[in-house]
Structures are given as structure tokens and as C-alpha cells.
PDB file of C-alpha atoms in Angstrom:
ATOM      1  CA  UNK A   1     -11.400   5.277  -0.363  1.00 58.00           C
ATOM      2  CA  UNK A   2     -14.814   3.643  -0.605  1.00 70.00           C
ATOM      3  CA  UNK A   3     -15.477   4.331   3.099  1.00 79.00           C
ATOM      4  CA  UNK A   4     -15.385   8.084   2.696  1.00 81.00           C
ATOM      5  CA  UNK A   5     -19.181   8.317   2.785  1.00 78.00           C
ATOM      6  CA  UNK A   6     -19.365   6.619   6.202  1.00 81.00           C
ATOM      7  CA  UNK A   7     -16.449   8.608   7.528  1.00 85.00           C
ATOM      8  CA  UNK A   8     -18.148  11.862   6.550  1.00 83.00           C
ATOM      9  CA  UNK A   9     -21.787  10.926   7.185  1.00 84.00           C
ATOM     10  CA  UNK A  10     -21.491   8.986  10.417  1.00 85.00           C
ATOM     11  CA  UNK A  11     -18.219  10.145  12.002  1.00 83.00           C
ATOM     12  CA  UNK A  12     -18.604  13.753  10.788  1.00 85.00           C
ATOM     13  CA  UNK A  13     -14.989  13.790   9.706  1.00 85.00           C
ATOM     14  CA  UNK A  14     -13.527  14.954   6.388  1.00 84.00           C
ATOM     15  CA  UNK A  15     -12.135  12.097   4.216  1.00 87.00           C
ATOM     16  CA  UNK A  16      -9.548  12.357   1.495  1.00 86.00           C
ATOM     17  CA  UNK A  17     -11.747  10.457  -0.958  1.00 82.00           C
ATOM     18  CA  UNK A  18     -15.009   8.501  -1.244  1.00 77.00           C
ATOM     19  CA  UNK A  19     -16.845   6.488  -3.883  1.00 70.00           C
ATOM     20  CA  UNK A  20     -17.916   9.609  -5.728  1.00 70.00           C
ATOM     21  CA  UNK A  21     -14.469  11.248  -6.033  1.00 71.00           C
ATOM     22  CA  UNK A  22     -14.085  12.041  -9.725  1.00 74.00           C
ATOM     23  CA  UNK A  23     -10.670  13.617  -9.399  1.00 81.00           C
ATOM     24  CA  UNK A  24      -8.490  10.762 -10.589  1.00 85.00           C
ATOM     25  CA  UNK A  25      -5.319  12.525  -9.488  1.00 89.00           C
ATOM     26  CA  UNK A  26      -6.627  12.748  -5.944  1.00 89.00           C
ATOM     27  CA  UNK A  27      -7.516   9.022  -5.947  1.00 90.00           C
ATOM     28  CA  UNK A  28      -4.148   8.166  -7.379  1.00 92.00           C
ATOM     29  CA  UNK A  29      -2.356  10.222  -4.725  1.00 94.00           C
ATOM     30  CA  UNK A  30      -4.196   8.269  -2.017  1.00 93.00           C
ATOM     31  CA  UNK A  31      -3.414   4.975  -3.796  1.00 94.00           C
ATOM     32  CA  UNK A  32       0.266   5.806  -3.932  1.00 96.00           C
ATOM     33  CA  UNK A  33       0.389   6.652  -0.221  1.00 96.00           C
ATOM     34  CA  UNK A  34      -1.374   3.433   0.823  1.00 96.00           C
ATOM     35  CA  UNK A  35       0.973   1.304  -1.261  1.00 97.00           C
ATOM     36  CA  UNK A  36       4.235   3.156  -0.472  1.00 97.00           C
ATOM     37  CA  UNK A  37       6.512   2.386   2.437  1.00 97.00           C
ATOM     38  CA  UNK A  38       5.482   3.600   5.852  1.00 98.00           C
ATOM     39  CA  UNK A  39       8.130   6.335   5.880  1.00 97.00           C
ATOM     40  CA  UNK A  40       7.286   7.682   2.452  1.00 97.00           C
ATOM     41  CA  UNK A  41       3.561   7.597   3.174  1.00 97.00           C
ATOM     42  CA  UNK A  42       3.984   9.296   6.552  1.00 98.00           C
ATOM     43  CA  UNK A  43       6.018  12.093   4.980  1.00 98.00           C
ATOM     44  CA  UNK A  44       2.946  13.112   3.035  1.00 97.00           C
ATOM     45  CA  UNK A  45       0.095  11.934   5.344  1.00 97.00           C
ATOM     46  CA  UNK A  46       1.281  14.109   8.207  1.00 98.00           C
ATOM     47  CA  UNK A  47       0.328  17.066   6.005  1.00 97.00           C
ATOM     48  CA  UNK A  48      -3.043  15.583   4.980  1.00 95.00           C
ATOM     49  CA  UNK A  49      -4.705  13.582   7.705  1.00 95.00           C
ATOM     50  CA  UNK A  50      -5.055  12.825  11.428  1.00 95.00           C
ATOM     51  CA  UNK A  51      -6.039   9.191  11.046  1.00 95.00           C
ATOM     52  CA  UNK A  52      -5.824   6.269   8.631  1.00 95.00           C
ATOM     53  CA  UNK A  53      -8.685   3.752   8.465  1.00 93.00           C
ATOM     54  CA  UNK A  54      -7.972   0.190   7.333  1.00 94.00           C
ATOM     55  CA  UNK A  55     -10.669  -2.331   6.548  1.00 93.00           C
ATOM     56  CA  UNK A  56      -9.219  -5.596   7.889  1.00 93.00           C
ATOM     57  CA  UNK A  57     -11.911  -8.249   7.487  1.00 87.00           C
ATOM     58  CA  UNK A  58     -13.762  -9.927   4.629  1.00 75.00           C
ATOM     59  CA  UNK A  59     -12.860 -11.246   1.223  1.00 76.00           C
ATOM     60  CA  UNK A  60     -12.560  -7.793  -0.271  1.00 84.00           C
ATOM     61  CA  UNK A  61     -10.760  -6.027   2.575  1.00 91.00           C
ATOM     62  CA  UNK A  62      -8.056  -3.398   1.990  1.00 92.00           C
ATOM     63  CA  UNK A  63      -5.280  -5.897   1.628  1.00 93.00           C
ATOM     64  CA  UNK A  64      -7.179  -7.884  -0.930  1.00 91.00           C
ATOM     65  CA  UNK A  65      -7.848  -4.829  -3.114  1.00 91.00           C
ATOM     66  CA  UNK A  66      -4.535  -3.041  -2.455  1.00 93.00           C
ATOM     67  CA  UNK A  67      -3.080  -4.044  -5.813  1.00 92.00           C
ATOM     68  CA  UNK A  68      -5.565  -1.556  -7.226  1.00 92.00           C
ATOM     69  CA  UNK A  69      -4.094   1.138  -4.903  1.00 93.00           C
ATOM     70  CA  UNK A  70      -0.653   0.629  -6.486  1.00 95.00           C
ATOM     71  CA  UNK A  71      -1.859   0.484 -10.068  1.00 92.00           C
ATOM     72  CA  UNK A  72      -4.022   3.590  -9.771  1.00 92.00           C
ATOM     73  CA  UNK A  73      -1.172   5.337  -8.028  1.00 93.00           C
ATOM     74  CA  UNK A  74       1.200   4.388 -10.869  1.00 92.00           C
ATOM     75  CA  UNK A  75      -1.211   5.777 -13.418  1.00 90.00           C
ATOM     76  CA  UNK A  76      -0.387   9.283 -12.184  1.00 91.00           C
ATOM     77  CA  UNK A  77       2.934   8.762 -10.438  1.00 92.00           C
ATOM     78  CA  UNK A  78       5.006   6.807 -12.957  1.00 86.00           C
ATOM     79  CA  UNK A  79       7.896   6.591 -10.568  1.00 90.00           C
ATOM     80  CA  UNK A  80       5.764   4.538  -8.162  1.00 94.00           C
ATOM     81  CA  UNK A  81       6.237   1.212 -10.027  1.00 93.00           C
ATOM     82  CA  UNK A  82       7.925   2.610 -13.106  1.00 88.00           C
ATOM     83  CA  UNK A  83       7.021   2.879 -16.783  1.00 84.00           C
ATOM     84  CA  UNK A  84       8.413  -0.580 -17.287  1.00 88.00           C
ATOM     85  CA  UNK A  85       5.742  -1.997 -14.965  1.00 91.00           C
ATOM     86  CA  UNK A  86       2.577   0.043 -15.641  1.00 87.00           C
ATOM     87  CA  UNK A  87       0.376  -2.650 -14.151  1.00 88.00           C
ATOM     88  CA  UNK A  88       2.417  -2.631 -10.964  1.00 91.00           C
ATOM     89  CA  UNK A  89       2.993  -6.344 -10.929  1.00 93.00           C
ATOM     90  CA  UNK A  90       5.893  -5.890  -8.510  1.00 95.00           C
ATOM     91  CA  UNK A  91       3.247  -5.118  -5.863  1.00 96.00           C
ATOM     92  CA  UNK A  92       1.368  -8.208  -4.664  1.00 94.00           C
ATOM     93  CA  UNK A  93       1.781 -11.704  -3.464  1.00 95.00           C
ATOM     94  CA  UNK A  94       3.761 -14.550  -5.066  1.00 93.00           C
ATOM     95  CA  UNK A  95       1.293 -17.139  -6.240  1.00 91.00           C
ATOM     96  CA  UNK A  96      -1.484 -15.142  -4.627  1.00 86.00           C
ATOM     97  CA  UNK A  97      -0.323 -16.452  -1.305  1.00 89.00           C
ATOM     98  CA  UNK A  98      -0.764 -13.828   1.430  1.00 88.00           C
ATOM     99  CA  UNK A  99       2.137 -15.412   3.321  1.00 88.00           C
ATOM    100  CA  UNK A 100       4.474 -14.548   0.460  1.00 94.00           C
ATOM    101  CA  UNK A 101       4.359 -10.722  -0.195  1.00 96.00           C
ATOM    102  CA  UNK A 102       6.621  -9.183  -2.732  1.00 96.00           C
ATOM    103  CA  UNK A 103       9.245  -6.728  -1.396  1.00 97.00           C
ATOM    104  CA  UNK A 104       7.153  -3.737  -2.397  1.00 97.00           C
ATOM    105  CA  UNK A 105       4.024  -5.152  -0.779  1.00 97.00           C
ATOM    106  CA  UNK A 106       5.922  -6.101   2.408  1.00 97.00           C
ATOM    107  CA  UNK A 107       7.104  -2.557   2.868  1.00 97.00           C
ATOM    108  CA  UNK A 108       3.748  -0.900   2.090  1.00 98.00           C
ATOM    109  CA  UNK A 109       1.727   1.099   4.538  1.00 98.00           C
ATOM    110  CA  UNK A 110      -1.491  -0.918   4.052  1.00 97.00           C
ATOM    111  CA  UNK A 111       0.321  -4.267   4.537  1.00 97.00           C
ATOM    112  CA  UNK A 112       1.909  -3.193   7.791  1.00 98.00           C
ATOM    113  CA  UNK A 113      -1.176  -1.531   9.271  1.00 98.00           C
ATOM    114  CA  UNK A 114      -3.317  -4.498   8.218  1.00 97.00           C
ATOM    115  CA  UNK A 115      -0.946  -7.122   9.677  1.00 96.00           C
ATOM    116  CA  UNK A 116       0.280  -5.144  12.662  1.00 97.00           C
ATOM    117  CA  UNK A 117       0.710  -7.734  15.506  1.00 94.00           C
ATOM    118  CA  UNK A 118      -1.037 -10.352  13.382  1.00 93.00           C
ATOM    119  CA  UNK A 119       2.161 -11.597  11.802  1.00 93.00           C
ATOM    120  CA  UNK A 120       5.501 -11.971  13.577  1.00 91.00           C
ATOM    121  CA  UNK A 121       7.763  -8.946  13.018  1.00 92.00           C
ATOM    122  CA  UNK A 122       5.142  -7.068  11.113  1.00 96.00           C
ATOM    123  CA  UNK A 123       4.452  -3.788  12.940  1.00 97.00           C
ATOM    124  CA  UNK A 124       3.144  -0.304  12.299  1.00 98.00           C
ATOM    125  CA  UNK A 125       6.147   1.982  12.875  1.00 98.00           C
ATOM    126  CA  UNK A 126       5.580   3.270  16.437  1.00 97.00           C
ATOM    127  CA  UNK A 127       7.259   6.557  15.557  1.00 98.00           C
ATOM    128  CA  UNK A 128       4.810   7.207  12.726  1.00 98.00           C
ATOM    129  CA  UNK A 129       1.481   5.499  13.434  1.00 98.00           C
ATOM    130  CA  UNK A 130      -0.431   4.476  16.536  1.00 98.00           C
ATOM    131  CA  UNK A 131      -3.222   1.912  16.649  1.00 98.00           C
ATOM    132  CA  UNK A 132      -5.994   3.680  18.573  1.00 98.00           C
ATOM    133  CA  UNK A 133      -9.040   1.527  17.805  1.00 96.00           C
ATOM    134  CA  UNK A 134     -10.137  -1.813  16.353  1.00 95.00           C
ATOM    135  CA  UNK A 135     -13.530  -3.359  16.268  1.00 94.00           C
ATOM    136  CA  UNK A 136     -14.527  -6.396  18.385  1.00 94.00           C
ATOM    137  CA  UNK A 137     -13.680  -8.897  15.670  1.00 94.00           C
ATOM    138  CA  UNK A 138     -10.821  -6.827  14.204  1.00 94.00           C
ATOM    139  CA  UNK A 139     -12.694  -6.113  10.984  1.00 94.00           C
ATOM    140  CA  UNK A 140     -11.634  -2.438  10.989  1.00 93.00           C
ATOM    141  CA  UNK A 141      -8.671  -0.603  12.486  1.00 96.00           C
ATOM    142  CA  UNK A 142      -8.003   3.060  13.081  1.00 96.00           C
ATOM    143  CA  UNK A 143      -4.481   4.459  13.321  1.00 98.00           C
ATOM    144  CA  UNK A 144      -3.466   7.917  14.487  1.00 98.00           C
ATOM    145  CA  UNK A 145      -0.947   9.713  12.297  1.00 98.00           C
ATOM    146  CA  UNK A 146       1.811  10.902  14.599  1.00 98.00           C
ATOM    147  CA  UNK A 147       3.644  14.213  14.361  1.00 98.00           C
ATOM    148  CA  UNK A 148       0.917  15.823  12.230  1.00 98.00           C
ATOM    149  CA  UNK A 149       2.038  19.166  10.769  1.00 98.00           C
ATOM    150  CA  UNK A 150       0.122  21.898  12.617  1.00 97.00           C
ATOM    151  CA  UNK A 151       1.566  24.390  10.138  1.00 97.00           C
ATOM    152  CA  UNK A 152      -0.080  22.584   7.208  1.00 97.00           C
ATOM    153  CA  UNK A 153      -3.363  22.176   9.089  1.00 95.00           C
ATOM    154  CA  UNK A 154      -3.403  25.918   9.754  1.00 96.00           C
ATOM    155  CA  UNK A 155      -2.636  26.722   6.108  1.00 96.00           C
ATOM    156  CA  UNK A 156      -5.397  24.433   4.777  1.00 93.00           C
ATOM    157  CA  UNK A 157      -7.906  25.861   7.221  1.00 92.00           C
ATOM    158  CA  UNK A 158      -7.232  29.432   6.222  1.00 93.00           C
ATOM    159  CA  UNK A 159     -10.061  30.601   3.841  1.00 89.00           C
ATOM    160  CA  UNK A 160      -7.552  32.690   1.923  1.00 90.00           C
ATOM    161  CA  UNK A 161      -5.980  29.524   0.611  1.00 92.00           C
ATOM    162  CA  UNK A 162      -9.184  28.223  -0.998  1.00 89.00           C
ATOM    163  CA  UNK A 163     -10.130  28.777  -4.619  1.00 89.00           C
ATOM    164  CA  UNK A 164     -13.787  29.899  -5.110  1.00 88.00           C
ATOM    165  CA  UNK A 165     -15.537  29.746  -8.447  1.00 86.00           C
ATOM    166  CA  UNK A 166     -16.807  33.281  -7.901  1.00 86.00           C
ATOM    167  CA  UNK A 167     -16.405  35.979  -5.230  1.00 82.00           C
ATOM    168  CA  UNK A 168     -18.533  35.158  -2.265  1.00 81.00           C
ATOM    169  CA  UNK A 169     -19.432  31.757  -3.600  1.00 85.00           C
ATOM    170  CA  UNK A 170     -20.141  28.805  -1.351  1.00 84.00           C
ATOM    171  CA  UNK A 171     -18.190  26.513  -3.669  1.00 86.00           C
ATOM    172  CA  UNK A 172     -14.520  26.953  -2.705  1.00 83.00           C
ATOM    173  CA  UNK A 173     -11.992  24.192  -3.409  1.00 83.00           C
ATOM    174  CA  UNK A 174      -9.178  23.615  -1.008  1.00 83.00           C
ATOM    175  CA  UNK A 175      -5.519  23.217  -2.047  1.00 91.00           C
ATOM    176  CA  UNK A 176      -2.676  20.946  -0.948  1.00 94.00           C
ATOM    177  CA  UNK A 177      -0.409  22.644   1.611  1.00 96.00           C
ATOM    178  CA  UNK A 178       2.941  23.938   0.329  1.00 97.00           C
ATOM    179  CA  UNK A 179       4.827  21.107   2.045  1.00 97.00           C
ATOM    180  CA  UNK A 180       3.381  18.718  -0.563  1.00 96.00           C
ATOM    181  CA  UNK A 181       4.411  20.737  -3.580  1.00 96.00           C
ATOM    182  CA  UNK A 182       7.263  18.420  -4.572  1.00 95.00           C
ATOM    183  CA  UNK A 183       4.977  15.359  -4.387  1.00 95.00           C
ATOM    184  CA  UNK A 184       2.138  16.961  -6.379  1.00 94.00           C
ATOM    185  CA  UNK A 185       4.582  18.205  -9.026  1.00 92.00           C
ATOM    186  CA  UNK A 186       5.485  14.563  -9.782  1.00 92.00           C
ATOM    187  CA  UNK A 187       1.940  13.777 -10.921  1.00 90.00           C
ATOM    188  CA  UNK A 188       1.110  13.378 -14.631  1.00 85.00           C
ATOM    189  CA  UNK A 189      -2.342  14.330 -15.755  1.00 77.00           C
ATOM    190  CA  UNK A 190      -4.340  11.152 -16.236  1.00 73.00           C
ATOM    191  CA  UNK A 191      -6.194  10.553 -19.519  1.00 63.00           C
ATOM    192  CA  UNK A 192      -9.678   9.201 -19.040  1.00 54.00           C
ATOM    193  CA  UNK A 193     -10.806   6.544 -21.526  1.00 46.00           C
ATOM    194  CA  UNK A 194     -12.781   9.079 -23.567  1.00 47.00           C
ATOM    195  CA  UNK A 195      -9.635  11.247 -23.815  1.00 56.00           C
ATOM    196  CA  UNK A 196      -7.245   8.571 -25.058  1.00 51.00           C
ATOM    197  CA  UNK A 197      -7.372   9.966 -28.594  1.00 54.00           C
ATOM    198  CA  UNK A 198      -6.105  13.398 -27.582  1.00 55.00           C
ATOM    199  CA  UNK A 199      -2.787  14.542 -28.765  1.00 56.00           C
ATOM    200  CA  UNK A 200       0.397  14.717 -26.648  1.00 56.00           C
ATOM    201  CA  UNK A 201       2.596  12.332 -24.747  1.00 64.00           C
ATOM    202  CA  UNK A 202       0.840   9.362 -23.176  1.00 65.00           C
ATOM    203  CA  UNK A 203       1.894   7.579 -19.977  1.00 68.00           C
ATOM    204  CA  UNK A 204       2.866   3.894 -20.053  1.00 71.00           C
ATOM    205  CA  UNK A 205      -0.325   3.196 -18.077  1.00 70.00           C
ATOM    206  CA  UNK A 206      -2.494   4.872 -20.751  1.00 69.00           C
ATOM    207  CA  UNK A 207      -0.737   3.001 -23.540  1.00 71.00           C
ATOM    208  CA  UNK A 208      -1.313  -0.271 -21.706  1.00 71.00           C
ATOM    209  CA  UNK A 209      -5.045   0.452 -21.340  1.00 69.00           C
ATOM    210  CA  UNK A 210      -5.282   1.353 -25.031  1.00 67.00           C
ATOM    211  CA  UNK A 211      -3.543  -1.852 -26.020  1.00 72.00           C
ATOM    212  CA  UNK A 212      -5.791  -4.010 -23.830  1.00 70.00           C
ATOM    213  CA  UNK A 213      -8.881  -2.215 -25.072  1.00 63.00           C
ATOM    214  CA  UNK A 214      -7.853  -2.776 -28.686  1.00 65.00           C
ATOM    215  CA  UNK A 215      -7.419  -6.459 -27.927  1.00 63.00           C
ATOM    216  CA  UNK A 216     -10.792  -6.514 -26.095  1.00 57.00           C
ATOM    217  CA  UNK A 217      -9.165  -7.520 -22.847  1.00 50.00           C
ATOM    218  CA  UNK A 218     -10.973  -4.916 -20.753  1.00 45.00           C
TER     219      UNK A 218
END
């Protein structure tokens, strides 16, 4: 998410997204995984990443902003919260009380990684994720994704599976491994604000944004 710059620049590791990621579908995929259940998230993450970083301190930590993860995820994956709930209100806290998570929030990956061993009975699934590092004051945590697919890692690393803009070009875009095909096929192309007047079917999320914009609520 926003920390992709530091992950890449300081740790010298590839991140799934950073503050300059313009591919909304990529951001939405990450948002869906962070706000889905541990099992659902792991089913995809084991084909994408070795570690999950969670910012666990401050007023705008990952739990505080996680409602955005769910909403952005739902803008591309309408089955995440459903077309009847385009703003993903089912994901959050009752009365904004962190001690009263909604069922969807309580099952989510980010909630469980954030509150692992902080709240009674809240744990990262030991079969799926392992806490390998946390800072002195527990402001940041790093979890290892267990049972990472070596087959997918090998496929992604193969230059033959990258798409170059021209033969011999340095600009070659990677692709999702075949194991994620079913997940990626569920995505709907997102309409940016400037594209909202284009023809064709619009998602419930797009219609909601248009309605709010027309009522000057954005």
C-alpha cells in the first residue's frame, strides 16, 4: 500500500503496490485480500508474496484505514461486499468502537494480523501466517506467508511470461501466475471519474460515486 516506496527503496524488496500505483485493479486486488478472511487471502497471497507488512501504530494505522481497503476492493470485485452494499458498510466497527468489529471485519486478514496476541482469542492462523518481526514499540509487524507456491514464483520469474512493449525493450510488465486466473477473472474494469460518462454497464460502486458527485457530497 502506501509503504511500497520504503519496502522497495530501503528493504530492496518488490512490493505489490505503492503510493504511485495507477493501476486501480491492482490496488483493488490488494484491498480485497487485506479485507478478506485469512483463508481466502492466503489462497491468493501464497501466489503473490513472501511477506505481509502491517502498520500497527498511530492514528492512521492499517486498521484505522482498512475500511478503504474493503471499499476499493469492492469497486472492482462486486462480490466482496456486494452490489447492495457498494460502500462496504458491513466492514467496520459498530459505533466506531474498535472493540466491536462487524463479522466481516472480525474475520479479515488485517484485523487478525493487527490484533494478533493483543486481543484474547484473536490470532493469525498459524497454518497460514507467521509473525517474524515487530518493532520495539509494536508500531509495525511483519508476517511470513506460509506454504508459498514455488511453482508460481518460478512462473513469474520466467522472462518468457513478461509482456514487453517492444522486442528487446527494458519495459516488460509481469503477469499474474495462472493459479490466480479465477480470481482475476472476477474483476470488473473500474471507471475512473473522468470516464464516468462512457457507455456500457456501470458497477454499483460507480453509480454510487456519480450520485454523490451530483449531490456534491464528494
